[in-house]
């Protein structure tokens, strides 16, 4: 064995205790909970004094010390120590440096188990609020662009094959609905999680006469968690954040995928803004949709983060187990990733140039108004839809064989397939009349889109979200 002094080897020169410290410490990531940790400690301290569990004098020096620690951390002058494991012990140790013995009274009627659950909940609650704002900003961008393009046509696809013409505004508003459901999920989960674990102590509650209502209220929780075992071992709030985030990231990924496809030379439906594309180091003509591709890729991370925490939790008996310390990194990663992806997509949607001429030209491919033709046969000639479908198929084949579009067939040609067809049929073969006819509720007609834009503003932008 060359190098290390033990069979654990190489890089852990200090032996088992150093390995233990490295695997055990969470300060590398849970320092992000410092503001929540200090706020929760302040609430706990005030409650202890009010309940007569600690003296007013001790409470005052604890509160002053905690405020000073917050300043030190924010000024970057605080020294985080890995040997002190986590944010809770780092703060408490510094408090002892600052105020001496009274610091030791803060941890009365509390455990790191209820402390970390409280801190983490406060952080996740803020993350939900940030997520809602980010989703709303994207909705705003989508709605604004949808209004401008309420009547511009493009091919609608199923199986990525030309299906029926739709309006661009309608297409964009589909994403407004998706993000609206994401916001609804965030709102539901935030309401459900808003109960305070503080005072559950290690797992069983405490013999001190604490006031959990008071600390809950002070931290903006609706009430204390009802069961102390559940309070310290519940991570549903993190799982609900992650599942909401995974679904939202999936939506962003689908939108990103459309930007990738639409920006290709073959489609040419959009020109991505310079700010969200890059050039190639070798092919001068290229303009790569990197930001969209990365949004698409990063959805994978967020989905992975949800999986990671589900797997951490699935084997844990009540109550706290140290496994739960591993809840934070996936959550932080997912929140950071999603915030970034939302900002990128919002920027992209705001600045993208839609090539509406190119979109309209593309509707000339693929006999896109064939359904309108079939509907005309049903409406005007009274054919059963199945028969109309058959007749239309024959006409499409005729046009295809000749390499022309449906509206380039002559009336005589059409009448060889279905004698009842009249000149009037040609009026439904244009894409503008096709989309204008789709006036059923939720349909793609420009007038519907204009109404849907107004409705979306009311539902999502003017305080009626959810
Ligand atoms: N750093 C720990 C965590 O994040 C704090 C709770 C420690 N509790 C314990 N009983 N060791 O989970």
Short mmCIF file of C-alpha atoms and ligand atoms in Angstrom, two decimals:
data_model
loop_
_atom_site.label_atom_id
_atom_site.label_comp_id
_atom_site.label_asym_id
_atom_site.label_seq_id
_atom_site.Cartn_x
_atom_site.Cartn_y
_atom_site.Cartn_z
CA UNK A 1 0.00 0.00 0.00
CA UNK A 2 1.79 3.08 -1.15
CA UNK A 3 0.63 6.55 -0.11
CA UNK A 4 -2.17 6.48 2.45
CA UNK A 5 -1.65 5.36 5.99
CA UNK A 6 -4.71 3.11 6.00
CA UNK A 7 -6.41 0.68 3.66
CA UNK A 8 -8.95 3.44 2.90
CA UNK A 9 -6.06 4.82 0.95
CA UNK A 10 -4.97 7.74 -1.10
CA UNK A 11 -6.79 10.95 -0.81
CA UNK A 12 -8.03 10.53 2.76
CA UNK A 13 -4.63 11.08 4.35
CA UNK A 14 -6.17 11.66 7.76
CA UNK A 15 -7.87 8.26 7.98
CA UNK A 16 -11.38 7.26 8.99
CA UNK A 17 -12.27 10.38 10.95
CA UNK A 18 -11.67 12.52 7.89
CA UNK A 19 -13.77 10.25 5.71
CA UNK A 20 -16.50 10.41 8.32
CA UNK A 21 -16.37 14.20 8.37
CA UNK A 22 -16.58 14.40 4.60
CA UNK A 23 -19.58 12.09 4.27
CA UNK A 24 -21.34 13.52 7.30
CA UNK A 25 -20.99 17.25 6.71
CA UNK A 26 -23.75 19.15 4.95
CA UNK A 27 -22.42 22.68 5.45
CA UNK A 28 -21.18 22.69 1.83
CA UNK A 29 -24.78 22.95 0.67
CA UNK A 30 -27.03 23.66 3.67
CA UNK A 31 -25.36 27.03 4.22
CA UNK A 32 -28.00 28.16 1.75
CA UNK A 33 -30.46 27.79 4.63
CA UNK A 34 -28.72 30.38 6.78
CA UNK A 35 -31.43 33.06 6.56
CA UNK A 36 -34.18 30.55 7.32
CA UNK A 37 -32.14 29.02 10.14
CA UNK A 38 -31.65 32.38 11.78
CA UNK A 39 -35.26 33.47 11.28
CA UNK A 40 -36.54 30.22 12.81
CA UNK A 41 -34.11 30.52 15.74
CA UNK A 42 -35.29 34.06 16.37
CA UNK A 43 -38.92 32.93 16.42
CA UNK A 44 -38.03 30.07 18.77
CA UNK A 45 -36.07 32.39 21.05
CA UNK A 46 -38.90 34.92 21.35
CA UNK A 47 -41.32 32.14 22.14
CA UNK A 48 -39.02 30.67 24.81
CA UNK A 49 -38.83 34.06 26.51
CA UNK A 50 -42.58 34.70 26.24
CA UNK A 51 -43.27 31.28 27.78
CA UNK A 52 -40.83 32.02 30.60
CA UNK A 53 -38.51 29.18 29.58
CA UNK A 54 -35.54 31.52 29.17
CA UNK A 55 -34.98 34.99 30.61
CA UNK A 56 -35.67 38.19 28.68
CA UNK A 57 -32.01 39.15 29.11
CA UNK A 58 -30.78 35.90 27.56
CA UNK A 59 -33.31 36.24 24.77
CA UNK A 60 -32.08 39.72 23.97
CA UNK A 61 -28.45 38.68 23.74
CA UNK A 62 -29.39 35.63 21.64
CA UNK A 63 -31.40 37.80 19.23
CA UNK A 64 -28.61 40.38 18.96
CA UNK A 65 -26.06 37.62 18.38
CA UNK A 66 -28.18 35.98 15.68
CA UNK A 67 -28.64 39.30 13.89
CA UNK A 68 -24.90 39.83 13.97
CA UNK A 69 -24.26 36.37 12.54
CA UNK A 70 -26.66 37.10 9.70
CA UNK A 71 -24.74 40.28 8.95
CA UNK A 72 -21.46 38.41 9.00
CA UNK A 73 -22.72 35.77 6.61
CA UNK A 74 -24.14 38.37 4.25
CA UNK A 75 -20.93 40.39 4.39
CA UNK A 76 -18.93 37.25 3.55
CA UNK A 77 -16.88 37.48 6.73
CA UNK A 78 -18.34 34.37 8.40
CA UNK A 79 -16.10 31.31 8.49
CA UNK A 80 -18.04 28.13 7.76
CA UNK A 81 -16.41 25.10 9.38
CA UNK A 82 -16.85 21.60 8.03
CA UNK A 83 -15.98 20.05 11.38
CA UNK A 84 -19.15 21.69 12.71
CA UNK A 85 -21.14 19.64 10.21
CA UNK A 86 -24.06 21.79 9.24
CA UNK A 87 -25.58 25.27 9.23
CA UNK A 88 -27.28 24.74 12.59
CA UNK A 89 -24.06 23.90 14.44
CA UNK A 90 -22.10 26.59 12.62
CA UNK A 91 -24.56 29.26 13.72
CA UNK A 92 -24.80 27.96 17.26
CA UNK A 93 -21.04 27.74 17.64
CA UNK A 94 -20.57 31.31 16.44
CA UNK A 95 -23.34 32.42 18.79
CA UNK A 96 -21.37 30.89 21.66
CA UNK A 97 -18.27 32.84 20.55
CA UNK A 98 -20.30 36.02 20.51
CA UNK A 99 -22.48 35.81 23.62
CA UNK A 100 -21.08 32.97 25.70
CA UNK A 101 -23.14 30.67 27.86
CA UNK A 102 -26.58 32.10 27.01
CA UNK A 103 -26.15 30.67 23.50
CA UNK A 104 -26.61 27.21 24.96
CA UNK A 105 -30.16 28.08 26.05
CA UNK A 106 -31.43 28.59 22.50
CA UNK A 107 -31.57 24.86 21.85
CA UNK A 108 -34.00 24.27 24.76
CA UNK A 109 -37.13 22.38 23.63
CA UNK A 110 -35.74 21.99 20.12
CA UNK A 111 -33.70 19.47 18.13
CA UNK A 112 -31.85 19.71 14.89
CA UNK A 113 -34.57 17.43 13.53
CA UNK A 114 -37.40 19.95 13.85
CA UNK A 115 -34.93 22.74 13.14
CA UNK A 116 -33.84 21.42 9.77
CA UNK A 117 -37.40 20.52 8.76
CA UNK A 118 -38.47 24.08 9.58
CA UNK A 119 -35.56 25.74 7.78
CA UNK A 120 -36.00 23.60 4.70
CA UNK A 121 -39.73 24.22 4.58
CA UNK A 122 -39.18 27.96 4.72
CA UNK A 123 -36.72 27.68 1.84
CA UNK A 124 -39.03 25.52 -0.27
CA UNK A 125 -41.94 27.87 0.41
CA UNK A 126 -39.92 30.74 -1.06
CA UNK A 127 -38.95 28.52 -3.98
CA UNK A 128 -42.64 27.93 -4.73
CA UNK A 129 -43.24 31.68 -4.71
CA UNK A 130 -40.29 32.26 -7.04
CA UNK A 131 -41.54 29.52 -9.33
CA UNK A 132 -44.96 31.12 -9.55
CA UNK A 133 -43.44 34.44 -10.57
CA UNK A 134 -41.19 32.81 -13.15
CA UNK A 135 -44.09 30.89 -14.68
CA UNK A 136 -46.22 34.01 -14.75
CA UNK A 137 -43.51 35.96 -16.57
CA UNK A 138 -43.40 33.24 -19.22
CA UNK A 139 -47.18 33.36 -19.52
CA UNK A 140 -47.02 37.11 -20.00
CA UNK A 141 -44.53 36.72 -22.86
CA UNK A 142 -46.60 33.97 -24.49
CA UNK A 143 -49.86 35.89 -24.19
CA UNK A 144 -48.37 39.06 -25.66
CA UNK A 145 -47.00 37.19 -28.67
CA UNK A 146 -50.25 35.24 -29.06
CA UNK A 147 -52.20 38.47 -29.32
CA UNK A 148 -49.98 39.79 -32.11
CA UNK A 149 -50.23 36.51 -34.02
CA UNK A 150 -53.89 35.71 -33.39
CA UNK A 151 -54.64 35.34 -37.13
CA UNK A 152 -51.32 34.09 -38.54
CA UNK A 153 -51.60 30.55 -39.84
CA UNK A 154 -49.17 27.67 -39.68
CA UNK A 155 -49.56 23.93 -40.13
CA UNK A 156 -50.85 22.16 -37.04
CA UNK A 157 -49.25 18.75 -36.65
CA UNK A 158 -50.13 15.34 -35.35
CA UNK A 159 -47.35 12.74 -35.51
CA UNK A 160 -45.30 15.75 -36.78
CA UNK A 161 -47.23 15.39 -40.06
CA UNK A 162 -49.23 18.31 -41.45
CA UNK A 163 -52.72 17.86 -40.04
CA UNK A 164 -54.88 21.00 -40.13
CA UNK A 165 -53.99 24.66 -40.23
CA UNK A 166 -53.94 26.45 -36.88
CA UNK A 167 -53.19 29.97 -35.77
CA UNK A 168 -49.88 30.82 -34.14
CA UNK A 169 -51.66 32.60 -31.31
CA UNK A 170 -53.61 29.44 -30.57
CA UNK A 171 -50.42 27.38 -30.56
CA UNK A 172 -48.73 29.73 -28.09
CA UNK A 173 -51.77 29.80 -25.82
CA UNK A 174 -51.53 26.03 -25.45
CA UNK A 175 -48.35 26.66 -23.46
CA UNK A 176 -50.15 29.25 -21.36
CA UNK A 177 -52.58 26.54 -20.28
CA UNK A 178 -49.72 24.17 -19.41
CA UNK A 179 -47.91 26.77 -17.34
CA UNK A 180 -51.22 27.69 -15.75
CA UNK A 181 -51.59 24.13 -14.49
CA UNK A 182 -48.00 24.26 -13.24
CA UNK A 183 -48.90 27.35 -11.26
CA UNK A 184 -51.99 25.63 -9.93
CA UNK A 185 -49.89 22.69 -8.72
CA UNK A 186 -47.44 25.07 -7.04
CA UNK A 187 -50.26 26.93 -5.35
CA UNK A 188 -51.93 23.75 -4.06
CA UNK A 189 -48.68 22.31 -2.76
CA UNK A 190 -47.66 25.57 -1.11
CA UNK A 191 -50.95 25.73 0.76
CA UNK A 192 -50.64 22.09 1.86
CA UNK A 193 -47.06 22.41 3.12
CA UNK A 194 -47.60 25.55 5.18
CA UNK A 195 -47.52 23.93 8.63
CA UNK A 196 -44.73 24.44 11.14
CA UNK A 197 -42.58 21.50 12.30
CA UNK A 198 -40.89 23.62 14.99
CA UNK A 199 -41.51 22.31 18.48
CA UNK A 200 -41.80 18.68 17.42
CA UNK A 201 -38.29 18.51 18.89
CA UNK A 202 -36.39 15.29 18.16
CA UNK A 203 -39.52 13.26 17.42
CA UNK A 204 -41.82 13.09 20.42
CA UNK A 205 -42.52 16.70 21.36
CA UNK A 206 -41.18 18.28 24.53
CA UNK A 207 -41.95 18.59 28.23
CA UNK A 208 -41.35 22.37 28.16
CA UNK A 209 -44.46 24.59 27.99
CA UNK A 210 -43.78 25.83 24.45
CA UNK A 211 -46.22 27.73 22.27
CA UNK A 212 -46.13 26.22 18.81
CA UNK A 213 -48.94 28.46 17.58
CA UNK A 214 -46.80 31.48 18.31
CA UNK A 215 -43.74 30.29 16.39
CA UNK A 216 -45.91 29.06 13.53
CA UNK A 217 -47.58 32.44 13.24
CA UNK A 218 -44.33 34.35 13.44
CA UNK A 219 -42.86 32.37 10.55
CA UNK A 220 -45.95 32.78 8.41
CA UNK A 221 -47.15 29.19 8.77
CA UNK A 222 -50.89 28.58 8.94
CA UNK A 223 -50.60 26.24 11.94
CA UNK A 224 -48.20 23.81 13.64
CA UNK A 225 -47.90 20.26 12.21
CA UNK A 226 -50.30 18.07 14.18
CA UNK A 227 -48.03 15.06 14.77
CA UNK A 228 -44.48 15.39 16.01
CA UNK A 229 -43.28 12.19 14.32
CA UNK A 230 -44.68 13.32 11.01
CA UNK A 231 -43.35 16.85 11.50
CA UNK A 232 -39.71 15.75 11.62
CA UNK A 233 -39.90 13.00 9.03
CA UNK A 234 -42.13 14.53 6.37
CA UNK A 235 -40.48 15.61 3.14
CA UNK A 236 -43.64 15.62 1.02
CA UNK A 237 -43.24 19.36 0.52
CA UNK A 238 -39.87 18.79 -1.16
CA UNK A 239 -41.28 15.94 -3.25
CA UNK A 240 -44.23 18.08 -4.29
CA UNK A 241 -41.92 20.91 -5.26
CA UNK A 242 -39.80 18.47 -7.27
CA UNK A 243 -42.77 16.89 -9.01
CA UNK A 244 -44.23 20.29 -9.84
CA UNK A 245 -40.79 21.31 -11.09
CA UNK A 246 -40.37 18.11 -13.13
CA UNK A 247 -43.69 18.64 -14.89
CA UNK A 248 -42.96 22.33 -15.51
CA UNK A 249 -39.49 21.46 -16.83
CA UNK A 250 -41.12 18.91 -19.13
CA UNK A 251 -43.37 21.65 -20.52
CA UNK A 252 -40.39 23.93 -21.06
CA UNK A 253 -38.58 21.10 -22.78
CA UNK A 254 -41.45 20.61 -25.22
CA UNK A 255 -41.50 24.31 -26.05
CA UNK A 256 -37.72 24.22 -26.43
CA UNK A 257 -38.02 21.25 -28.76
CA UNK A 258 -40.39 23.25 -30.95
CA UNK A 259 -37.89 26.10 -31.07
CA UNK A 260 -35.19 23.65 -32.15
CA UNK A 261 -37.34 22.17 -34.91
CA UNK A 262 -38.81 25.48 -36.01
CA UNK A 263 -35.41 27.16 -36.26
CA UNK A 264 -34.02 24.51 -38.64
CA UNK A 265 -33.46 25.59 -42.24
CA UNK A 266 -36.06 23.02 -43.35
CA UNK A 267 -38.81 24.55 -41.20
CA UNK A 268 -37.60 28.14 -40.95
CA UNK A 269 -40.62 29.10 -38.82
CA UNK A 270 -38.52 31.11 -36.38
CA UNK A 271 -35.31 33.01 -36.23
CA UNK A 272 -33.94 32.75 -32.71
CA UNK A 273 -32.55 35.96 -31.28
CA UNK A 274 -28.76 36.36 -31.32
CA UNK A 275 -28.90 36.52 -27.56
CA UNK A 276 -30.15 32.92 -27.37
CA UNK A 277 -28.13 31.25 -30.12
CA UNK A 278 -24.50 30.57 -30.91
CA UNK A 279 -22.43 30.19 -34.04
CA UNK A 280 -20.37 27.19 -35.06
CA UNK A 281 -16.58 27.32 -34.88
CA UNK A 282 -16.30 25.58 -38.25
CA UNK A 283 -19.52 26.11 -40.22
CA UNK A 284 -19.99 29.85 -40.76
CA UNK A 285 -23.62 29.54 -41.87
CA UNK A 286 -24.76 27.99 -38.61
CA UNK A 287 -26.85 29.47 -35.91
CA UNK A 288 -27.41 26.93 -33.20
CA UNK A 289 -30.36 26.95 -30.83
CA UNK A 290 -28.13 26.13 -27.84
CA UNK A 291 -30.27 27.71 -25.18
CA UNK A 292 -33.33 25.75 -26.32
CA UNK A 293 -31.31 22.54 -26.50
CA UNK A 294 -30.03 23.09 -22.97
CA UNK A 295 -33.52 23.77 -21.62
CA UNK A 296 -34.52 20.45 -23.22
CA UNK A 297 -31.55 18.68 -21.63
CA UNK A 298 -31.91 20.21 -18.20
CA UNK A 299 -35.43 18.85 -17.82
CA UNK A 300 -33.63 15.53 -17.44
CA UNK A 301 -31.81 16.79 -14.38
CA UNK A 302 -34.96 18.04 -12.72
CA UNK A 303 -36.71 14.72 -13.37
CA UNK A 304 -33.63 12.98 -11.95
CA UNK A 305 -33.78 15.15 -8.84
CA UNK A 306 -37.36 14.06 -8.20
CA UNK A 307 -36.33 10.43 -8.62
CA UNK A 308 -33.35 10.89 -6.31
CA UNK A 309 -35.46 12.14 -3.42
CA UNK A 310 -38.25 9.60 -3.93
CA UNK A 311 -35.63 6.89 -3.67
CA UNK A 312 -34.04 8.44 -0.57
CA UNK A 313 -37.42 8.53 1.18
CA UNK A 314 -38.96 5.25 0.16
CA UNK A 315 -37.13 3.05 2.65
CA UNK A 316 -37.18 5.25 5.74
CA UNK A 317 -38.94 4.19 8.92
CA UNK A 318 -40.20 6.92 11.27
CA UNK A 319 -38.90 9.30 12.32
CA UNK A 320 -35.73 11.19 11.26
CA UNK A 321 -32.90 9.31 9.55
CA UNK A 322 -29.70 10.88 8.36
CA UNK A 323 -30.60 9.86 4.82
CA UNK A 324 -32.86 12.90 4.89
CA UNK A 325 -29.89 15.21 4.88
CA UNK A 326 -29.59 14.23 1.22
CA UNK A 327 -32.92 15.94 0.46
CA UNK A 328 -31.34 19.35 -0.07
CA UNK A 329 -29.00 19.00 -3.01
CA UNK A 330 -31.62 17.61 -5.42
CA UNK A 331 -34.06 20.29 -4.35
CA UNK A 332 -31.55 23.12 -4.71
CA UNK A 333 -30.39 21.81 -8.06
CA UNK A 334 -33.94 21.50 -9.38
CA UNK A 335 -34.91 24.98 -8.19
CA UNK A 336 -31.78 26.61 -9.63
CA UNK A 337 -32.16 24.74 -12.90
CA UNK A 338 -35.82 25.53 -13.30
CA UNK A 339 -35.38 29.22 -12.44
CA UNK A 340 -32.68 29.45 -15.09
CA UNK A 341 -34.66 27.54 -17.72
CA UNK A 342 -37.71 29.73 -17.11
CA UNK A 343 -35.66 32.86 -17.55
CA UNK A 344 -34.13 31.48 -20.75
CA UNK A 345 -37.48 30.46 -22.26
CA UNK A 346 -39.10 33.76 -21.32
CA UNK A 347 -36.25 35.65 -22.99
CA UNK A 348 -36.43 33.42 -26.05
CA UNK A 349 -40.19 33.79 -26.47
CA UNK A 350 -40.00 37.54 -25.97
CA UNK A 351 -37.28 38.01 -28.60
CA UNK A 352 -37.87 35.26 -31.15
CA UNK A 353 -38.83 36.35 -34.69
CA UNK A 354 -41.69 34.37 -36.14
CA UNK A 355 -41.47 34.02 -39.93
CA UNK A 356 -45.20 34.10 -40.58
CA UNK A 357 -44.77 34.11 -44.39
CA UNK A 358 -42.79 30.94 -44.15
CA UNK A 359 -45.37 29.39 -41.83
CA UNK A 360 -48.22 30.24 -44.21
CA UNK A 361 -46.25 28.92 -47.20
CA UNK A 362 -45.73 25.68 -45.35
CA UNK A 363 -49.49 25.16 -45.07
CA UNK A 364 -49.51 24.59 -48.85
CA UNK A 365 -47.82 21.23 -48.22
CA UNK A 366 -49.57 18.06 -47.15
CA UNK A 367 -53.18 18.72 -48.31
CA UNK A 368 -53.77 20.42 -45.03
CA UNK A 369 -57.38 21.42 -45.75
CA UNK A 370 -58.50 17.89 -46.63
CA UNK A 371 -60.62 17.78 -43.46
CA UNK A 372 -62.36 21.00 -44.52
CA UNK A 373 -63.20 19.32 -47.83
CA UNK A 374 -64.63 16.29 -46.03
CA UNK A 375 -66.63 18.55 -43.68
CA UNK A 376 -68.08 20.38 -46.72
CA UNK A 377 -69.27 17.06 -48.19
CA UNK A 378 -71.01 16.31 -44.89
CA UNK A 379 -72.45 19.77 -44.39
CA UNK A 380 -73.58 20.57 -47.95
CA UNK A 381 -74.21 17.15 -49.55
CA UNK A 382 -75.28 15.39 -46.38
CA UNK A 383 -72.82 12.50 -46.82
CA UNK A 384 -72.06 10.44 -43.73
CA UNK A 385 -68.60 11.46 -42.44
CA UNK A 386 -67.05 8.07 -43.16
CA UNK A 387 -68.11 8.28 -46.81
CA UNK A 388 -66.93 11.89 -47.03
CA UNK A 389 -63.58 10.75 -45.67
CA UNK A 390 -63.39 8.15 -48.43
CA UNK A 391 -64.25 10.63 -51.20
CA UNK A 392 -61.70 13.09 -49.87
CA UNK A 393 -59.06 10.37 -49.82
CA UNK A 394 -59.70 9.70 -53.51
CA UNK A 395 -59.37 13.41 -54.32
CA UNK A 396 -56.14 13.70 -52.35
CA UNK A 397 -54.76 10.73 -54.25
CA UNK A 398 -55.72 12.30 -57.58
CA UNK A 399 -53.97 15.56 -56.66
CA UNK A 400 -50.96 13.71 -55.33
CA UNK A 401 -50.61 11.65 -58.51
CA UNK A 402 -50.60 14.82 -60.56
CA UNK A 403 -48.28 16.67 -58.20
CA UNK A 404 -50.76 19.48 -57.55
CA UNK A 405 -52.68 20.82 -54.59
CA UNK A 406 -56.35 20.11 -53.89
CA UNK A 407 -57.55 23.56 -55.02
CA UNK A 408 -55.77 23.05 -58.35
CA UNK A 409 -58.05 20.14 -59.30
CA UNK A 410 -60.79 21.19 -61.70
CA UNK A 411 -64.46 20.97 -60.79
CA UNK A 412 -64.89 18.33 -63.54
CA UNK A 413 -62.10 16.21 -62.05
CA UNK A 414 -63.75 16.38 -58.67
CA UNK A 415 -67.13 15.47 -60.05
CA UNK A 416 -65.72 12.22 -61.48
CA UNK A 417 -65.21 11.18 -57.85
CA UNK A 418 -68.39 12.74 -56.38
CA UNK A 419 -70.92 14.17 -58.87
CA UNK A 420 -72.63 16.35 -56.24
CA UNK A 421 -69.58 18.59 -55.73
CA UNK A 422 -70.13 22.24 -56.80
CA UNK A 423 -67.93 25.32 -57.23
CA UNK A 424 -68.79 26.31 -53.67
CA UNK A 425 -66.43 23.61 -52.38
CA UNK A 426 -63.40 25.68 -53.40
CA UNK A 427 -64.32 28.28 -50.81
CA UNK A 428 -63.31 25.95 -47.96
CA UNK A 429 -59.94 24.92 -49.38
CA UNK A 430 -58.05 28.04 -48.29
CA UNK A 431 -56.21 28.04 -44.97
CA UNK A 432 -57.64 31.38 -43.84
CA UNK A 433 -61.20 30.14 -44.23
CA UNK A 434 -60.21 26.86 -42.61
CA UNK A 435 -58.96 28.46 -39.39
CA UNK A 436 -61.76 31.05 -39.40
CA UNK A 437 -64.29 28.22 -39.41
CA UNK A 438 -62.88 26.57 -36.27
CA UNK A 439 -65.03 28.57 -33.88
CA UNK A 440 -66.01 25.80 -31.47
CA UNK A 441 -65.08 26.60 -27.86
CA UNK A 442 -61.31 26.21 -27.48
CA UNK A 443 -60.85 26.15 -31.27
CA UNK A 444 -58.22 27.91 -33.35
CA UNK A 445 -60.25 30.65 -35.12
CA UNK A 446 -58.62 34.11 -34.87
CA UNK A 447 -61.67 35.52 -33.08
CA UNK A 448 -61.48 32.72 -30.55
CA UNK A 449 -57.79 33.43 -30.03
CA UNK A 450 -58.45 37.12 -29.40
CA UNK A 451 -61.08 36.23 -26.83
CA UNK A 452 -58.80 33.59 -25.30
CA UNK A 453 -55.99 36.15 -24.98
CA UNK A 454 -58.26 38.47 -23.00
CA UNK A 455 -59.46 35.56 -20.87
CA UNK A 456 -55.88 34.37 -20.22
CA UNK A 457 -54.89 37.87 -19.09
CA UNK A 458 -57.78 37.86 -16.65
CA UNK A 459 -57.09 34.35 -15.38
CA UNK A 460 -53.32 34.43 -15.14
CA UNK A 461 -52.03 37.99 -15.08
CA UNK A 462 -54.60 39.94 -13.12
CA UNK A 463 -54.60 38.20 -9.78
CA UNK A 464 -56.96 35.34 -10.54
CA UNK A 465 -54.33 32.65 -11.00
CA UNK A 466 -54.79 29.16 -9.73
N1 LIG B 1 -27.71 18.35 8.85
C1 LIG B 1 -28.81 17.55 9.27
C2 LIG B 1 -29.79 17.36 8.09
O1 LIG B 1 -29.73 18.12 7.19
C3 LIG B 1 -29.51 18.17 10.42
C4 LIG B 1 -30.29 17.22 11.26
C5 LIG B 1 -29.37 16.34 12.03
N2 LIG B 1 -30.08 15.52 12.96
C6 LIG B 1 -29.56 14.46 13.56
N3 LIG B 1 -30.32 13.79 14.36
N4 LIG B 1 -28.31 14.12 13.36
O2 LIG B 1 -30.61 16.45 8.08
#
